[in-house]
Amino acid sequence: MLITRQQSAAMRGIAILGIVLHNYTHWLRPMVKENEFTFSQYNADRLLALLAEPSWDIFAHLFSFFGHYGVPVFLFLSAYGLVVKYERPAYTTGEKPVAAKPQQSAWKFIASHYKKLFVMMVVGYSAFVLVDYMTPRPWHYEFGDVLCQLLMINNLNPTPDKVIWPGPFWYFGLMVQIYIVYRLVLYSGKGSISGWLSKRGSTMLAVAILVATLFAQLFFDPTGTSLNWYRYNCFGALPIFIFGLLFARNIYAKKTASWQYALFAMLAAVMCVALSTDFFMWIIAPFFVCISVFCLVKSLPQITVKALAWVGNISAAMFVCHAITRKVLIPISHRGDIYAGLVLYLVSTIILAVIFDHIIKLIMKR
């Protein structure tokens, strides 16, 4: 059940490919739209109809509808990484255990993670704005929205989906909130609420927050602006993040055959599809996505895991640059072959991400 660094990178690789492909295909008019921040029964019913009579475009439809579930995988891995890095030694299969990092003050912890997020965000944001204004139909930026994006607090706007552009950059504001909640509430060391409690009390607090933030979503209008705002902010992300925390804190080594992991991956994927068609079940679908991706990576041959890990290692750069290549290349799919544009977009994004990865690392060093 342990996750090695390479397997973690491979999971990030799968997650970023899903996000990148989703953020392209869901802008194409014929594609079935996702239920990410709100739930539309029409979208779910249309997905079922497409699955019943699949066409050549079915893969693009699946990317459009399910690709955004890469975000929960990143949240799960973020929680896992924080526990390994700050709370316990990194006991990983085939790797030498590494001692947990010395405890930081809450301010230093939040500031250091805020800085990392800011560097990634501002590199991609600056480049996108330049490209956006050199291509047709540029976004109309207002001072307040730009300032909130640079400060990474635009998720708090009453209608965040109306002011965040490029759209995927909502994730930076979310992660700022997640780091604050983790360090002040969920962190098991000193200086947090959980740190003052016993191990059992800390677990009970985490489970209580998970349950409360998860099922509170059922009290909102499925298509309303309140649920949209709730899921744009940390409340909608905390259930899967805490799931990752609990997984990391209670992880154990158990030998499991690859075929068993493959079977679990398929079953979890089927559950995700089934749960995504009903509002009351939709809120727990991300848990099965994370289980499916975890089991899939555990079942894949080493050569495939290595390739996915390479993609995962540039996932941050891919995230901040894919909006640029999408803006430039999506007319290809609008005017002709969907998959021609999609392949060119994916290849261009990976190449550009390699460049951005070097730029981000260079800025961080300086």
Tab-separated table of C-alpha atoms in Angstrom:
chain	number	residue	atom	x	y	z
A	1	MET	CA	0.000	0.000	0.000
A	2	LEU	CA	3.040	2.296	0.190
A	3	ILE	CA	3.572	4.990	-2.452
A	4	THR	CA	7.103	5.499	-3.736
A	5	ARG	CA	8.292	8.842	-5.052
A	6	GLN	CA	8.146	7.508	-8.593
A	7	GLN	CA	4.617	6.174	-8.124
A	8	SER	CA	3.545	9.508	-6.636
A	9	ALA	CA	4.983	11.292	-9.678
A	10	ALA	CA	3.180	8.824	-11.954
A	11	MET	CA	-0.115	9.584	-10.210
A	12	ARG	CA	0.558	13.291	-10.764
A	13	GLY	CA	1.266	12.491	-14.402
A	14	ILE	CA	-2.137	10.843	-14.825
A	15	ALA	CA	-3.816	13.702	-12.960
A	16	ILE	CA	-2.233	16.473	-15.040
A	17	LEU	CA	-3.000	14.687	-18.311
A	18	GLY	CA	-6.643	14.465	-17.237
A	19	ILE	CA	-6.753	18.163	-16.307
A	20	VAL	CA	-4.975	19.334	-19.464
A	21	LEU	CA	-7.175	17.245	-21.769
A	22	HIS	CA	-10.319	18.287	-19.883
A	23	ASN	CA	-9.502	21.991	-20.112
A	24	TYR	CA	-9.282	21.653	-23.889
A	25	THR	CA	-12.177	19.354	-24.714
A	26	HIS	CA	-14.799	20.966	-22.496
A	27	TRP	CA	-14.445	24.165	-24.564
A	28	LEU	CA	-15.581	22.302	-27.688
A	29	ARG	CA	-19.280	22.846	-28.302
A	30	PRO	CA	-20.380	19.232	-29.029
A	31	MET	CA	-18.716	17.784	-25.900
A	32	VAL	CA	-20.711	16.769	-22.827
A	33	LYS	CA	-19.907	19.228	-20.057
A	34	GLU	CA	-18.565	18.294	-16.642
A	35	ASN	CA	-20.168	18.437	-13.200
A	36	GLU	CA	-17.232	19.972	-11.332
A	37	PHE	CA	-18.453	22.790	-9.075
A	38	THR	CA	-22.192	22.247	-9.508
A	39	PHE	CA	-24.266	19.273	-10.602
A	40	SER	CA	-26.430	19.243	-13.732
A	41	GLN	CA	-28.594	16.157	-14.198
A	42	TYR	CA	-28.746	16.992	-17.900
A	43	ASN	CA	-24.964	16.574	-18.199
A	44	ALA	CA	-25.101	13.250	-16.362
A	45	ASP	CA	-27.959	11.953	-18.498
A	46	ARG	CA	-26.189	13.025	-21.672
A	47	LEU	CA	-23.079	11.124	-20.586
A	48	LEU	CA	-25.121	7.947	-20.100
A	49	ALA	CA	-26.696	8.379	-23.535
A	50	LEU	CA	-23.263	8.771	-25.129
A	51	LEU	CA	-21.952	5.689	-23.339
A	52	ALA	CA	-24.963	3.702	-24.557
A	53	GLU	CA	-24.252	4.660	-28.191
A	54	PRO	CA	-20.537	5.564	-28.369
A	55	SER	CA	-19.150	7.397	-31.386
A	56	TRP	CA	-15.641	8.249	-32.571
A	57	ASP	CA	-15.717	11.322	-30.314
A	58	ILE	CA	-16.403	9.306	-27.130
A	59	PHE	CA	-12.842	9.735	-25.839
A	60	ALA	CA	-13.082	13.510	-26.136
A	61	HIS	CA	-16.432	13.376	-24.312
A	62	LEU	CA	-14.860	11.336	-21.496
A	63	PHE	CA	-11.958	13.780	-21.174
A	64	SER	CA	-14.432	16.642	-21.028
A	65	PHE	CA	-16.645	15.045	-18.382
A	66	PHE	CA	-14.104	13.257	-16.170
A	67	GLY	CA	-10.776	15.043	-16.725
A	68	HIS	CA	-11.309	17.562	-13.921
A	69	TYR	CA	-11.042	14.686	-11.429
A	70	GLY	CA	-7.288	15.134	-11.719
A	71	VAL	CA	-7.693	17.918	-9.131
A	72	PRO	CA	-8.777	15.528	-6.324
A	73	VAL	CA	-5.766	13.342	-7.137
A	74	PHE	CA	-3.479	16.345	-6.656
A	75	LEU	CA	-5.211	17.160	-3.362
A	76	PHE	CA	-4.803	13.575	-2.189
A	77	LEU	CA	-1.102	13.579	-3.089
A	78	SER	CA	-0.570	17.010	-1.498
A	79	ALA	CA	-1.907	15.690	1.788
A	80	TYR	CA	0.171	12.533	1.507
A	81	GLY	CA	3.291	14.570	0.773
A	82	LEU	CA	2.744	16.946	3.693
A	83	VAL	CA	2.432	14.058	6.141
A	84	VAL	CA	5.554	12.360	4.788
A	85	LYS	CA	7.527	15.615	4.739
A	86	TYR	CA	6.507	17.181	8.038
A	87	GLU	CA	4.962	14.506	10.231
A	88	ARG	CA	6.683	11.166	9.726
A	89	PRO	CA	9.663	9.539	8.007
A	90	ALA	CA	9.178	8.784	4.328
A	91	TYR	CA	8.924	5.018	4.539
A	92	THR	CA	8.622	4.154	0.878
A	93	THR	CA	9.143	0.858	-0.861
A	94	GLY	CA	12.649	0.454	-2.235
A	95	GLU	CA	13.790	3.855	-0.951
A	96	LYS	CA	15.886	4.875	2.040
A	97	PRO	CA	13.726	6.390	4.816
A	98	VAL	CA	14.173	10.145	5.208
A	99	ALA	CA	13.624	11.919	8.514
A	100	ALA	CA	10.703	14.324	8.675
A	101	LYS	CA	11.649	17.995	8.291
A	102	PRO	CA	12.135	20.073	11.460
A	103	GLN	CA	8.995	21.809	12.657
A	104	GLN	CA	8.403	25.297	11.254
A	105	SER	CA	6.328	28.054	12.761
A	106	ALA	CA	2.880	28.422	11.259
A	107	TRP	CA	3.857	31.745	9.682
A	108	LYS	CA	7.058	30.371	8.124
A	109	PHE	CA	5.262	27.282	6.814
A	110	ILE	CA	2.437	29.264	5.201
A	111	ALA	CA	4.797	31.931	3.816
A	112	SER	CA	7.151	29.396	2.212
A	113	HIS	CA	4.312	27.525	0.504
A	114	TYR	CA	2.663	30.778	-0.534
A	115	LYS	CA	5.946	31.834	-2.197
A	116	LYS	CA	6.194	28.575	-4.156
A	117	LEU	CA	2.616	28.901	-5.371
A	118	PHE	CA	3.136	32.566	-6.279
A	119	VAL	CA	6.209	31.882	-8.437
A	120	MET	CA	4.403	29.126	-10.370
A	121	MET	CA	1.293	31.231	-10.757
A	122	VAL	CA	2.913	34.498	-11.822
A	123	VAL	CA	5.112	32.851	-14.483
A	124	GLY	CA	2.115	31.219	-16.155
A	125	TYR	CA	-0.190	34.185	-15.598
A	126	SER	CA	2.217	36.730	-17.134
A	127	ALA	CA	2.844	34.576	-20.194
A	128	PHE	CA	-0.857	33.865	-20.659
A	129	VAL	CA	-1.835	37.547	-20.504
A	130	LEU	CA	0.696	38.360	-23.247
A	131	VAL	CA	-0.571	35.553	-25.491
A	132	ASP	CA	-4.205	36.333	-24.692
A	133	TYR	CA	-3.851	39.889	-25.982
A	134	MET	CA	-2.035	38.748	-29.120
A	135	THR	CA	-4.818	36.327	-30.082
A	136	PRO	CA	-8.507	36.896	-30.897
A	137	ARG	CA	-11.083	37.619	-28.193
A	138	PRO	CA	-8.824	38.627	-25.300
A	139	TRP	CA	-10.217	38.631	-21.779
A	140	HIS	CA	-11.280	41.970	-20.282
A	141	TYR	CA	-9.175	42.328	-17.134
A	142	GLU	CA	-10.190	44.664	-14.312
A	143	PHE	CA	-7.803	45.969	-11.663
A	144	GLY	CA	-9.508	44.289	-8.722
A	145	ASP	CA	-9.588	40.900	-10.430
A	146	VAL	CA	-5.920	41.105	-11.425
A	147	LEU	CA	-4.922	42.116	-7.896
A	148	CYS	CA	-6.920	39.258	-6.381
A	149	GLN	CA	-5.310	36.802	-8.799
A	150	LEU	CA	-1.813	38.004	-7.911
A	151	LEU	CA	-2.650	37.714	-4.204
A	152	MET	CA	-4.354	34.356	-4.871
A	153	ILE	CA	-7.546	35.313	-3.035
A	154	ASN	CA	-9.916	35.526	-6.017
A	155	ASN	CA	-11.696	32.313	-4.972
A	156	LEU	CA	-13.380	34.388	-2.251
A	157	ASN	CA	-15.240	36.465	-4.833
A	158	PRO	CA	-19.009	35.703	-4.692
A	159	THR	CA	-18.824	34.451	-8.294
A	160	PRO	CA	-15.232	33.192	-8.701
A	161	ASP	CA	-15.930	31.540	-12.048
A	162	LYS	CA	-16.758	34.975	-13.507
A	163	VAL	CA	-13.477	36.674	-12.556
A	164	ILE	CA	-10.752	34.004	-12.692
A	165	TRP	CA	-9.015	33.850	-16.047
A	166	PRO	CA	-7.425	31.618	-17.083
A	167	GLY	CA	-9.949	29.390	-15.398
A	168	PRO	CA	-7.603	26.683	-14.014
A	169	PHE	CA	-5.830	29.299	-11.888
A	170	TRP	CA	-8.568	28.966	-9.265
A	171	TYR	CA	-6.441	26.099	-7.942
A	172	PHE	CA	-3.780	28.454	-6.564
A	173	GLY	CA	-6.242	30.259	-4.306
A	174	LEU	CA	-7.600	26.907	-3.173
A	175	MET	CA	-4.141	25.620	-2.204
A	176	VAL	CA	-3.369	28.765	-0.197
A	177	GLN	CA	-6.481	28.048	1.863
A	178	ILE	CA	-5.618	24.352	2.172
A	179	TYR	CA	-2.105	25.090	3.482
A	180	ILE	CA	-3.525	27.500	6.080
A	181	VAL	CA	-6.126	24.995	7.291
A	182	TYR	CA	-3.562	22.181	7.363
A	183	ARG	CA	-0.974	24.092	9.409
A	184	LEU	CA	-3.394	25.709	11.861
A	185	VAL	CA	-5.917	22.888	12.272
A	186	LEU	CA	-4.879	19.501	10.867
A	187	TYR	CA	-1.097	19.392	11.367
A	188	SER	CA	-0.225	16.819	14.031
A	189	GLY	CA	2.676	18.826	15.508
A	190	LYS	CA	2.800	21.807	17.837
A	191	GLY	CA	1.114	25.048	16.895
A	192	SER	CA	-2.110	23.564	15.535
A	193	ILE	CA	-5.416	22.427	16.990
A	194	SER	CA	-4.667	18.775	16.186
A	195	GLY	CA	-1.268	19.103	17.855
A	196	TRP	CA	-2.946	19.845	21.174
A	197	LEU	CA	-5.026	16.669	20.959
A	198	SER	CA	-4.136	13.019	21.382
A	199	LYS	CA	-3.574	10.896	18.282
A	200	ARG	CA	-7.106	9.551	18.577
A	201	GLY	CA	-8.542	13.015	19.160
A	202	SER	CA	-6.662	14.363	16.137
A	203	THR	CA	-8.074	11.571	13.963
A	204	MET	CA	-11.597	12.188	15.252
A	205	LEU	CA	-11.281	15.911	14.496
A	206	ALA	CA	-10.092	15.191	10.946
A	207	VAL	CA	-12.927	12.708	10.353
A	208	ALA	CA	-15.482	15.171	11.753
A	209	ILE	CA	-14.293	17.927	9.389
A	210	LEU	CA	-14.308	15.476	6.476
A	211	VAL	CA	-17.872	14.366	7.145
A	212	ALA	CA	-19.157	17.881	7.844
A	213	THR	CA	-17.637	19.497	4.744
A	214	LEU	CA	-18.606	16.538	2.552
A	215	PHE	CA	-22.270	16.207	3.444
A	216	ALA	CA	-22.875	19.954	3.847
A	217	GLN	CA	-22.872	20.060	0.035
A	218	LEU	CA	-26.181	18.181	-0.030
A	219	PHE	CA	-27.956	21.170	1.548
A	220	PHE	CA	-27.216	23.404	-1.445
A	221	ASP	CA	-29.078	23.773	-4.705
A	222	PRO	CA	-27.199	21.408	-7.098
A	223	THR	CA	-26.919	24.126	-9.756
A	224	GLY	CA	-26.804	27.159	-7.459
A	225	THR	CA	-24.141	29.811	-6.975
A	226	SER	CA	-23.745	28.900	-3.290
A	227	LEU	CA	-22.562	25.373	-4.066
A	228	ASN	CA	-20.356	26.804	-6.818
A	229	TRP	CA	-18.638	29.123	-4.304
A	230	TYR	CA	-18.399	26.361	-1.677
A	231	ARG	CA	-16.551	24.027	-4.046
A	232	TYR	CA	-14.315	26.767	-5.448
A	233	ASN	CA	-12.962	27.214	-1.928
A	234	CYS	CA	-11.381	24.859	0.600
A	235	PHE	CA	-14.692	23.531	1.946
A	236	GLY	CA	-15.263	21.452	-1.159
A	237	ALA	CA	-11.649	20.242	-1.240
A	238	LEU	CA	-11.163	19.341	2.428
A	239	PRO	CA	-12.885	15.921	2.273
A	240	ILE	CA	-10.453	14.483	-0.266
A	241	PHE	CA	-7.488	16.308	1.292
A	242	ILE	CA	-8.266	14.824	4.710
A	243	PHE	CA	-8.732	11.431	3.058
A	244	GLY	CA	-5.125	11.760	1.852
A	245	LEU	CA	-3.959	12.776	5.345
A	246	LEU	CA	-5.606	9.783	6.996
A	247	PHE	CA	-4.278	7.471	4.297
A	248	ALA	CA	-0.711	8.698	4.866
A	249	ARG	CA	-0.928	8.566	8.661
A	250	ASN	CA	-2.309	5.041	8.711
A	251	ILE	CA	-0.445	3.567	5.775
A	252	TYR	CA	0.933	0.058	6.067
A	253	ALA	CA	2.942	-2.318	3.917
A	254	LYS	CA	1.038	-5.189	2.397
A	255	LYS	CA	2.080	-7.304	-0.548
A	256	THR	CA	-0.592	-7.214	-3.218
A	257	ALA	CA	-0.360	-8.704	-6.702
A	258	SER	CA	-0.465	-6.446	-9.755
A	259	TRP	CA	-3.567	-8.167	-11.103
A	260	GLN	CA	-5.374	-7.420	-7.836
A	261	TYR	CA	-4.467	-3.741	-8.090
A	262	ALA	CA	-5.670	-3.758	-11.722
A	263	LEU	CA	-8.984	-5.263	-10.640
A	264	PHE	CA	-9.402	-2.696	-7.843
A	265	ALA	CA	-8.589	0.099	-10.319
A	266	MET	CA	-11.300	-1.052	-12.736
A	267	LEU	CA	-13.895	-1.500	-9.989
A	268	ALA	CA	-13.155	1.955	-8.559
A	269	ALA	CA	-13.369	3.492	-12.054
A	270	VAL	CA	-16.767	1.865	-12.641
A	271	MET	CA	-17.940	3.167	-9.258
A	272	CYS	CA	-16.795	6.672	-10.203
A	273	VAL	CA	-18.841	6.574	-13.409
A	274	ALA	CA	-21.909	5.246	-11.591
A	275	LEU	CA	-21.661	7.759	-8.745
A	276	SER	CA	-21.219	10.683	-11.141
A	277	THR	CA	-24.777	10.301	-12.445
A	278	ASP	CA	-26.616	11.218	-9.233
A	279	PHE	CA	-26.260	14.369	-7.129
A	280	PHE	CA	-26.372	12.602	-3.756
A	281	MET	CA	-23.648	10.154	-4.822
A	282	TRP	CA	-21.620	12.620	-6.900
A	283	ILE	CA	-19.940	14.123	-3.833
A	284	ILE	CA	-18.118	10.846	-3.022
A	285	ALA	CA	-17.001	10.067	-6.595
A	286	PRO	CA	-13.576	11.781	-6.082
A	287	PHE	CA	-12.646	9.214	-3.419
A	288	PHE	CA	-13.011	6.418	-5.955
A	289	VAL	CA	-11.029	8.411	-8.519
A	290	CYS	CA	-8.066	8.570	-6.134
A	291	ILE	CA	-8.372	4.867	-5.315
A	292	SER	CA	-8.550	4.007	-9.013
A	293	VAL	CA	-5.483	6.085	-9.957
A	294	PHE	CA	-3.506	4.724	-6.993
A	295	CYS	CA	-4.319	1.115	-7.874
A	296	LEU	CA	-3.718	1.726	-11.587
A	297	VAL	CA	-0.187	3.005	-10.960
A	298	LYS	CA	0.474	0.041	-8.677
A	299	SER	CA	-0.580	-2.346	-11.459
A	300	LEU	CA	1.274	-0.794	-14.399
A	301	PRO	CA	4.591	-2.111	-15.736
A	302	GLN	CA	7.678	-0.202	-14.618
A	303	ILE	CA	8.362	1.306	-18.045
A	304	THR	CA	4.884	2.893	-18.100
A	305	VAL	CA	5.206	4.152	-14.525
A	306	LYS	CA	8.553	5.724	-15.431
A	307	ALA	CA	7.054	7.540	-18.427
A	308	LEU	CA	4.102	8.828	-16.391
A	309	ALA	CA	6.473	9.898	-13.614
A	310	TRP	CA	8.411	12.011	-16.117
A	311	VAL	CA	5.179	13.787	-17.011
A	312	GLY	CA	4.325	14.109	-13.324
A	313	ASN	CA	7.664	15.778	-12.602
A	314	ILE	CA	6.747	18.641	-14.963
A	315	SER	CA	3.076	18.677	-13.906
A	316	ALA	CA	3.316	22.085	-12.197
A	317	ALA	CA	4.736	23.636	-15.362
A	318	MET	CA	2.109	21.878	-17.499
A	319	PHE	CA	-0.613	23.257	-15.268
A	320	VAL	CA	0.505	26.876	-15.624
A	321	CYS	CA	1.233	26.771	-19.360
A	322	HIS	CA	-1.545	24.642	-20.855
A	323	ALA	CA	-3.965	27.579	-20.968
A	324	ILE	CA	-1.504	29.301	-23.335
A	325	THR	CA	-1.317	26.451	-25.838
A	326	ARG	CA	-5.072	25.927	-25.596
A	327	LYS	CA	-5.811	29.543	-26.514
A	328	VAL	CA	-3.558	29.324	-29.565
A	329	LEU	CA	-4.418	25.842	-30.856
A	330	ILE	CA	-8.071	25.206	-29.998
A	331	PRO	CA	-9.280	26.830	-33.279
A	332	ILE	CA	-7.905	23.716	-35.029
A	333	SER	CA	-10.525	21.574	-33.288
A	334	HIS	CA	-13.246	24.201	-33.658
A	335	ARG	CA	-12.783	24.261	-37.417
A	336	GLY	CA	-11.895	20.659	-38.198
A	337	ASP	CA	-10.629	17.413	-36.701
A	338	ILE	CA	-11.043	17.360	-32.914
A	339	TYR	CA	-8.225	14.892	-32.347
A	340	ALA	CA	-5.774	16.668	-34.655
A	341	GLY	CA	-6.013	19.771	-32.502
A	342	LEU	CA	-5.955	17.711	-29.321
A	343	VAL	CA	-2.726	15.889	-30.220
A	344	LEU	CA	-0.975	19.088	-31.320
A	345	TYR	CA	-2.133	20.793	-28.129
A	346	LEU	CA	-0.868	17.989	-25.890
A	347	VAL	CA	2.547	17.769	-27.587
A	348	SER	CA	2.967	21.563	-27.568
A	349	THR	CA	1.965	21.747	-23.897
A	350	ILE	CA	4.537	19.133	-22.883
A	351	ILE	CA	7.318	20.864	-24.838
A	352	LEU	CA	6.397	24.283	-23.424
A	353	ALA	CA	6.167	22.786	-19.930
A	354	VAL	CA	9.788	21.624	-20.112
A	355	ILE	CA	10.793	25.237	-20.792
A	356	PHE	CA	8.536	26.630	-18.060
A	357	ASP	CA	9.855	24.052	-15.602
A	358	HIS	CA	13.375	25.419	-16.042
A	359	ILE	CA	12.161	29.014	-15.708
A	360	ILE	CA	10.239	28.302	-12.480
A	361	LYS	CA	13.197	26.464	-10.935
A	362	LEU	CA	15.548	29.274	-11.935
A	363	ILE	CA	13.344	31.916	-10.300
A	364	MET	CA	12.961	29.819	-7.143
A	365	LYS	CA	16.760	29.478	-6.842
A	366	ARG	CA	17.250	33.244	-7.158
